[in-house]
mmCIF file of C-alpha atoms in Angstrom:
data_model
loop_
_atom_site.group_PDB
_atom_site.id
_atom_site.type_symbol
_atom_site.label_atom_id
_atom_site.label_comp_id
_atom_site.label_asym_id
_atom_site.label_seq_id
_atom_site.Cartn_x
_atom_site.Cartn_y
_atom_site.Cartn_z
ATOM 1 C CA GLY A 619 -16.245 48.890 -43.086
ATOM 2 C CA ALA A 620 -17.725 45.947 -44.216
ATOM 3 C CA VAL A 621 -21.414 44.623 -42.012
ATOM 4 C CA VAL A 622 -22.963 41.446 -41.202
ATOM 5 C CA SER A 623 -26.629 41.338 -40.928
ATOM 6 C CA GLN A 624 -28.928 38.380 -38.929
ATOM 7 C CA HIS A 625 -32.323 37.730 -38.796
ATOM 8 C CA PRO A 626 -34.287 37.888 -37.088
ATOM 9 C CA SER A 627 -32.877 39.264 -34.035
ATOM 10 C CA TRP A 628 -34.056 36.735 -31.725
ATOM 11 C CA VAL A 629 -36.916 33.960 -31.945
ATOM 12 C CA ILE A 630 -38.955 31.728 -29.256
ATOM 13 C CA CYS A 631 -40.553 28.579 -31.029
ATOM 14 C CA LYS A 632 -42.022 25.434 -29.269
ATOM 15 C CA SER A 633 -39.928 22.379 -29.448
ATOM 16 C CA GLY A 634 -40.150 20.287 -32.512
ATOM 17 C CA THR A 635 -39.976 23.024 -34.862
ATOM 18 C CA SER A 636 -38.160 24.173 -37.466
ATOM 19 C CA VAL A 637 -36.450 27.654 -37.419
ATOM 20 C CA LYS A 638 -33.616 29.856 -40.485
ATOM 21 C CA ILE A 639 -31.559 32.286 -39.496
ATOM 22 C CA GLU A 640 -30.786 34.765 -42.435
ATOM 23 C CA CYS A 641 -27.161 35.910 -42.228
ATOM 24 C CA ARG A 642 -26.222 39.013 -45.019
ATOM 25 C CA SER A 643 -22.976 40.733 -46.253
ATOM 26 C CA LEU A 644 -24.311 44.010 -46.913
ATOM 27 C CA ASP A 645 -21.547 46.032 -48.794
ATOM 28 C CA PHE A 646 -18.792 43.226 -49.411
ATOM 29 C CA GLN A 647 -19.404 39.682 -51.568
ATOM 30 C CA ALA A 648 -18.923 37.100 -48.837
ATOM 31 C CA THR A 649 -17.032 33.935 -50.059
ATOM 32 C CA THR A 650 -16.920 32.700 -47.157
ATOM 33 C CA MET A 651 -19.719 32.791 -43.698
ATOM 34 C CA PHE A 652 -19.058 31.462 -40.771
ATOM 35 C CA TRP A 653 -22.021 30.191 -38.002
ATOM 36 C CA TYR A 654 -21.095 30.347 -34.317
ATOM 37 C CA ARG A 655 -22.852 28.880 -31.299
ATOM 38 C CA GLN A 656 -22.672 31.223 -27.830
ATOM 39 C CA PHE A 657 -23.788 29.709 -24.440
ATOM 40 C CA PRO A 658 -24.425 32.140 -21.628
ATOM 41 C CA LYS A 659 -20.675 33.521 -20.174
ATOM 42 C CA GLN A 660 -19.102 30.963 -22.993
ATOM 43 C CA SER A 661 -17.323 32.320 -26.000
ATOM 44 C CA LEU A 662 -18.236 31.363 -29.387
ATOM 45 C CA MET A 663 -17.912 27.816 -31.062
ATOM 46 C CA LEU A 664 -17.613 27.186 -34.258
ATOM 47 C CA MET A 665 -20.434 25.099 -36.161
ATOM 48 C CA ALA A 666 -19.729 24.855 -39.818
ATOM 49 C CA THR A 667 -17.892 27.329 -42.445
ATOM 50 C CA SER A 668 -19.852 27.437 -45.928
ATOM 51 C CA ASN A 669 -18.150 28.958 -49.017
ATOM 52 C CA GLU A 670 -20.380 30.287 -51.570
ATOM 53 C CA GLY A 671 -21.671 27.314 -54.029
ATOM 54 C CA SER A 672 -20.407 24.767 -51.966
ATOM 55 C CA LYS A 673 -21.493 22.229 -49.411
ATOM 56 C CA ALA A 674 -20.359 23.896 -45.544
ATOM 57 C CA THR A 675 -17.852 22.306 -43.791
ATOM 58 C CA TYR A 676 -18.714 21.154 -39.771
ATOM 59 C CA GLU A 677 -16.879 20.907 -37.069
ATOM 60 C CA GLN A 678 -16.345 17.761 -35.073
ATOM 61 C CA GLY A 679 -19.714 17.065 -33.118
ATOM 62 C CA VAL A 680 -22.226 19.331 -34.912
ATOM 63 C CA GLU A 681 -24.736 17.797 -36.181
ATOM 64 C CA LYS A 682 -25.303 18.589 -39.927
ATOM 65 C CA ASP A 683 -28.654 17.314 -40.482
ATOM 66 C CA LYS A 684 -29.686 18.792 -37.849
ATOM 67 C CA PHE A 685 -28.434 22.384 -38.518
ATOM 68 C CA LEU A 686 -28.427 22.707 -41.959
ATOM 69 C CA ILE A 687 -26.341 25.257 -44.165
ATOM 70 C CA ASN A 688 -27.118 26.921 -47.626
ATOM 71 C CA HIS A 689 -24.669 29.342 -49.014
ATOM 72 C CA ALA A 690 -25.956 29.534 -52.307
ATOM 73 C CA SER A 691 -25.189 33.495 -52.916
ATOM 74 C CA LEU A 692 -22.266 35.678 -52.173
ATOM 75 C CA THR A 693 -24.213 37.850 -50.111
ATOM 76 C CA LEU A 694 -26.705 35.066 -48.248
ATOM 77 C CA SER A 695 -26.474 31.729 -46.003
ATOM 78 C CA THR A 696 -29.201 30.861 -44.076
ATOM 79 C CA LEU A 697 -28.983 28.395 -41.079
ATOM 80 C CA THR A 698 -32.115 26.148 -40.140
ATOM 81 C CA VAL A 699 -32.373 23.949 -36.719
ATOM 82 C CA THR A 700 -34.682 21.671 -37.073
ATOM 83 C CA SER A 701 -36.639 19.649 -35.095
ATOM 84 C CA ALA A 702 -35.267 22.695 -31.978
ATOM 85 C CA HIS A 703 -34.897 21.379 -28.832
ATOM 86 C CA PRO A 704 -34.417 23.643 -25.802
ATOM 87 C CA GLU A 705 -30.771 22.320 -25.161
ATOM 88 C CA ASP A 706 -30.727 24.292 -28.597
ATOM 89 C CA SER A 707 -31.339 27.883 -27.064
ATOM 90 C CA SER A 708 -28.231 29.792 -27.738
ATOM 91 C CA PHE A 709 -26.631 32.440 -29.245
ATOM 92 C CA TYR A 710 -25.520 32.229 -33.044
ATOM 93 C CA ILE A 711 -23.641 34.605 -34.553
ATOM 94 C CA CYS A 712 -22.210 34.277 -38.340
ATOM 95 C CA SER A 713 -19.706 36.488 -39.351
ATOM 96 C CA ALA A 714 -18.286 36.779 -43.141
ATOM 97 C CA THR A 715 -15.306 36.756 -45.155
ATOM 98 C CA GLY A 716 -14.527 37.894 -49.163
ATOM 99 C CA LEU A 717 -11.526 38.959 -51.082
ATOM 100 C CA ASN A 718 -9.566 41.423 -50.214
ATOM 101 C CA LEU A 719 -10.472 41.733 -46.672
ATOM 102 C CA ASN A 720 -7.180 39.546 -45.483
ATOM 103 C CA ASN A 721 -9.258 36.519 -44.076
ATOM 104 C CA GLU A 722 -10.450 39.104 -41.395
ATOM 105 C CA GLN A 723 -14.091 37.913 -40.331
ATOM 106 C CA PHE A 724 -16.966 40.637 -39.906
ATOM 107 C CA PHE A 725 -19.738 39.444 -37.602
ATOM 108 C CA GLY A 726 -23.679 39.616 -37.453
ATOM 109 C CA PRO A 727 -25.321 40.963 -34.460
ATOM 110 C CA GLY A 728 -26.212 37.622 -33.573
ATOM 111 C CA THR A 729 -30.073 35.504 -32.758
ATOM 112 C CA ARG A 730 -31.046 34.945 -29.878
ATOM 113 C CA LEU A 731 -33.446 31.688 -30.223
ATOM 114 C CA THR A 732 -35.321 29.934 -27.285
ATOM 115 C CA VAL A 733 -36.856 26.881 -27.418
ATOM 116 C CA LEU A 734 -40.027 25.868 -25.059
ATOM 117 C CA LYS B 788 -4.092 21.758 -28.698
ATOM 118 C CA ASN B 789 -4.870 25.728 -30.078
ATOM 119 C CA GLN B 790 -5.989 27.686 -27.042
ATOM 120 C CA VAL B 791 -6.619 30.978 -26.266
ATOM 121 C CA GLU B 792 -6.504 31.696 -22.446
ATOM 122 C CA GLN B 793 -7.815 35.127 -20.911
ATOM 123 C CA SER B 794 -7.195 36.645 -16.885
ATOM 124 C CA PRO B 795 -9.582 37.684 -15.338
ATOM 125 C CA GLN B 796 -12.360 36.041 -16.024
ATOM 126 C CA SER B 797 -14.490 39.049 -14.853
ATOM 127 C CA LEU B 798 -13.665 42.346 -13.297
ATOM 128 C CA ILE B 799 -15.177 45.267 -11.873
ATOM 129 C CA ILE B 800 -13.804 48.914 -12.337
ATOM 130 C CA LEU B 801 -14.778 52.603 -10.654
ATOM 131 C CA GLU B 802 -15.621 54.483 -14.260
ATOM 132 C CA GLY B 803 -12.631 56.560 -14.849
ATOM 133 C CA LYS B 804 -9.837 54.130 -14.019
ATOM 134 C CA ASN B 805 -7.286 52.287 -15.980
ATOM 135 C CA CYS B 806 -7.509 48.222 -16.028
ATOM 136 C CA THR B 807 -5.363 45.131 -18.195
ATOM 137 C CA LEU B 808 -6.685 42.482 -19.816
ATOM 138 C CA GLN B 809 -4.184 39.079 -20.166
ATOM 139 C CA CYS B 810 -4.394 36.643 -23.014
ATOM 140 C CA ASN B 811 -1.966 33.411 -23.422
ATOM 141 C CA TYR B 812 -2.206 31.481 -26.432
ATOM 142 C CA THR B 813 -0.781 28.848 -27.374
ATOM 143 C CA VAL B 814 -1.495 28.662 -31.154
ATOM 144 C CA SER B 815 1.126 28.027 -33.510
ATOM 145 C CA PRO B 816 1.423 29.487 -36.070
ATOM 146 C CA PHE B 817 -0.666 32.263 -36.095
ATOM 147 C CA SER B 818 -1.092 35.422 -38.271
ATOM 148 C CA ASN B 819 -2.717 37.770 -36.362
ATOM 149 C CA LEU B 820 -4.281 38.431 -32.687
ATOM 150 C CA ARG B 821 -7.349 40.460 -32.461
ATOM 151 C CA TRP B 822 -9.249 41.878 -29.346
ATOM 152 C CA TYR B 823 -12.870 42.044 -29.912
ATOM 153 C CA LYS B 824 -15.712 43.409 -27.537
ATOM 154 C CA GLN B 825 -18.914 42.225 -27.138
ATOM 155 C CA ASP B 826 -21.876 44.094 -26.142
ATOM 156 C CA THR B 827 -24.619 41.318 -24.221
ATOM 157 C CA GLY B 828 -26.931 40.420 -27.015
ATOM 158 C CA ARG B 829 -24.973 41.624 -29.740
ATOM 159 C CA GLY B 830 -21.735 40.055 -32.100
ATOM 160 C CA PRO B 831 -18.276 41.321 -31.493
ATOM 161 C CA VAL B 832 -16.997 44.049 -32.842
ATOM 162 C CA SER B 833 -13.027 44.512 -33.874
ATOM 163 C CA LEU B 834 -11.545 46.529 -31.053
ATOM 164 C CA THR B 835 -7.082 45.894 -32.438
ATOM 165 C CA ILE B 836 -5.618 43.578 -34.619
ATOM 166 C CA MET B 837 -1.683 42.695 -34.620
ATOM 167 C CA THR B 838 0.549 40.869 -36.493
ATOM 168 C CA PHE B 839 3.324 38.268 -35.241
ATOM 169 C CA SER B 840 5.945 41.465 -35.960
ATOM 170 C CA GLU B 841 4.110 43.958 -33.746
ATOM 171 C CA ASN B 842 4.404 44.730 -30.391
ATOM 172 C CA THR B 843 1.487 47.528 -29.761
ATOM 173 C CA LYS B 844 -1.595 48.836 -31.963
ATOM 174 C CA SER B 845 -4.086 52.101 -29.982
ATOM 175 C CA ASN B 846 -7.380 52.409 -31.220
ATOM 176 C CA GLY B 847 -8.668 55.216 -28.659
ATOM 177 C CA ARG B 848 -8.590 54.411 -25.287
ATOM 178 C CA TYR B 849 -7.281 50.785 -26.198
ATOM 179 C CA THR B 850 -3.796 49.735 -26.420
ATOM 180 C CA ALA B 851 -3.123 46.042 -27.037
ATOM 181 C CA THR B 852 0.451 44.694 -27.110
ATOM 182 C CA LEU B 853 1.848 41.549 -27.672
ATOM 183 C CA ASP B 854 4.751 39.616 -26.986
ATOM 184 C CA ALA B 855 5.120 36.608 -30.021
ATOM 185 C CA ASP B 856 7.364 35.096 -28.010
ATOM 186 C CA THR B 857 6.203 34.473 -24.313
ATOM 187 C CA LYS B 858 3.098 34.336 -26.314
ATOM 188 C CA GLN B 859 1.138 36.656 -24.368
ATOM 189 C CA SER B 860 -0.798 39.954 -24.935
ATOM 190 C CA SER B 861 -2.799 42.156 -23.127
ATOM 191 C CA LEU B 862 -5.534 44.742 -23.389
ATOM 192 C CA HIS B 863 -5.532 48.291 -21.733
ATOM 193 C CA ILE B 864 -8.219 50.244 -21.282
ATOM 194 C CA THR B 865 -7.553 53.914 -19.994
ATOM 195 C CA ALA B 866 -10.039 56.473 -18.319
ATOM 196 C CA SER B 867 -12.591 53.423 -18.039
ATOM 197 C CA GLN B 868 -16.398 54.474 -19.506
ATOM 198 C CA LEU B 869 -19.478 53.420 -18.231
ATOM 199 C CA SER B 870 -19.580 51.790 -22.008
ATOM 200 C CA ASP B 871 -16.778 50.182 -21.626
ATOM 201 C CA SER B 872 -19.108 47.624 -19.946
ATOM 202 C CA ALA B 873 -18.753 44.430 -21.954
ATOM 203 C CA SER B 874 -16.552 40.934 -22.669
ATOM 204 C CA TYR B 875 -13.191 41.618 -24.189
ATOM 205 C CA ILE B 876 -12.459 38.361 -26.512
ATOM 206 C CA CYS B 877 -8.769 37.495 -27.631
ATOM 207 C CA VAL B 878 -8.843 35.700 -30.510
ATOM 208 C CA VAL B 879 -5.867 34.742 -32.371
ATOM 209 C CA ASN B 880 -5.617 33.603 -36.110
ATOM 210 C CA ASP B 881 -4.526 30.041 -36.685
ATOM 211 C CA SER B 882 -2.353 30.534 -40.177
ATOM 212 C CA GLY B 883 -2.829 26.632 -40.990
ATOM 213 C CA THR B 884 -6.299 26.649 -41.166
ATOM 214 C CA TYR B 885 -7.287 30.283 -40.913
ATOM 215 C CA LYS B 886 -9.964 29.470 -38.534
ATOM 216 C CA TYR B 887 -10.536 31.841 -35.564
ATOM 217 C CA ILE B 888 -9.111 30.845 -31.527
ATOM 218 C CA PHE B 889 -11.376 32.686 -29.166
ATOM 219 C CA GLY B 890 -10.718 32.759 -25.937
ATOM 220 C CA THR B 891 -12.913 32.892 -23.180
ATOM 221 C CA GLY B 892 -13.087 36.546 -22.387
ATOM 222 C CA THR B 893 -12.971 38.819 -19.816
ATOM 223 C CA ARG B 894 -16.354 40.389 -18.337
ATOM 224 C CA LEU B 895 -16.010 44.248 -17.357
ATOM 225 C CA LYS B 896 -18.021 46.069 -15.677
ATOM 226 C CA VAL B 897 -17.761 49.438 -15.248
ATOM 227 C CA LEU B 898 -19.298 51.352 -11.681
ATOM 228 C CA ALA B 899 -19.909 55.116 -11.861
#
């Protein structure tokens, strides 16, 4: 099956710093990648959709200048949380899909971000 | 508004027992409905996927049903095991936008 990895699996940072999270498709070319955020005991909320080589499309209420998404290659997308604050602490999950995958999204294992 | 609602919110059962989780949705049109298992601190893992024309789909001890007329789905788990403890999420694929609409999940705890 299609495998998606994320790095790091967890990160702790100080308030005001920036954090980069990587999402990689290991055995397929990811034409589209999705970034989700999940707060405790809540479901996944879509933050943005990115197509390789294009600007990401952000969901309503998500600040594009705060959550920078880069999808520069068919196997890698990055999410940078700029000037992180404690309220940004959450579980960030990426997913990816590609050609001949019938729009099925394959999810990464997630990244736990804690901002002190 | 496209919504996916699940019940119960949480459930505790004894090992070896069966249980059924419910999912009601208003997403229309939709291309498929999926059930995922999410362990704590992990990403979701697909259990079943059904198109609107399918009524049932099994994956080992997991059996999903779909009634497209009433817009309801269920996930039945037989002979539960301790490792079944997780959140189970119903996801409907909006065929208009291709976005996944996630349910709020059911947190299942299986006790020895």
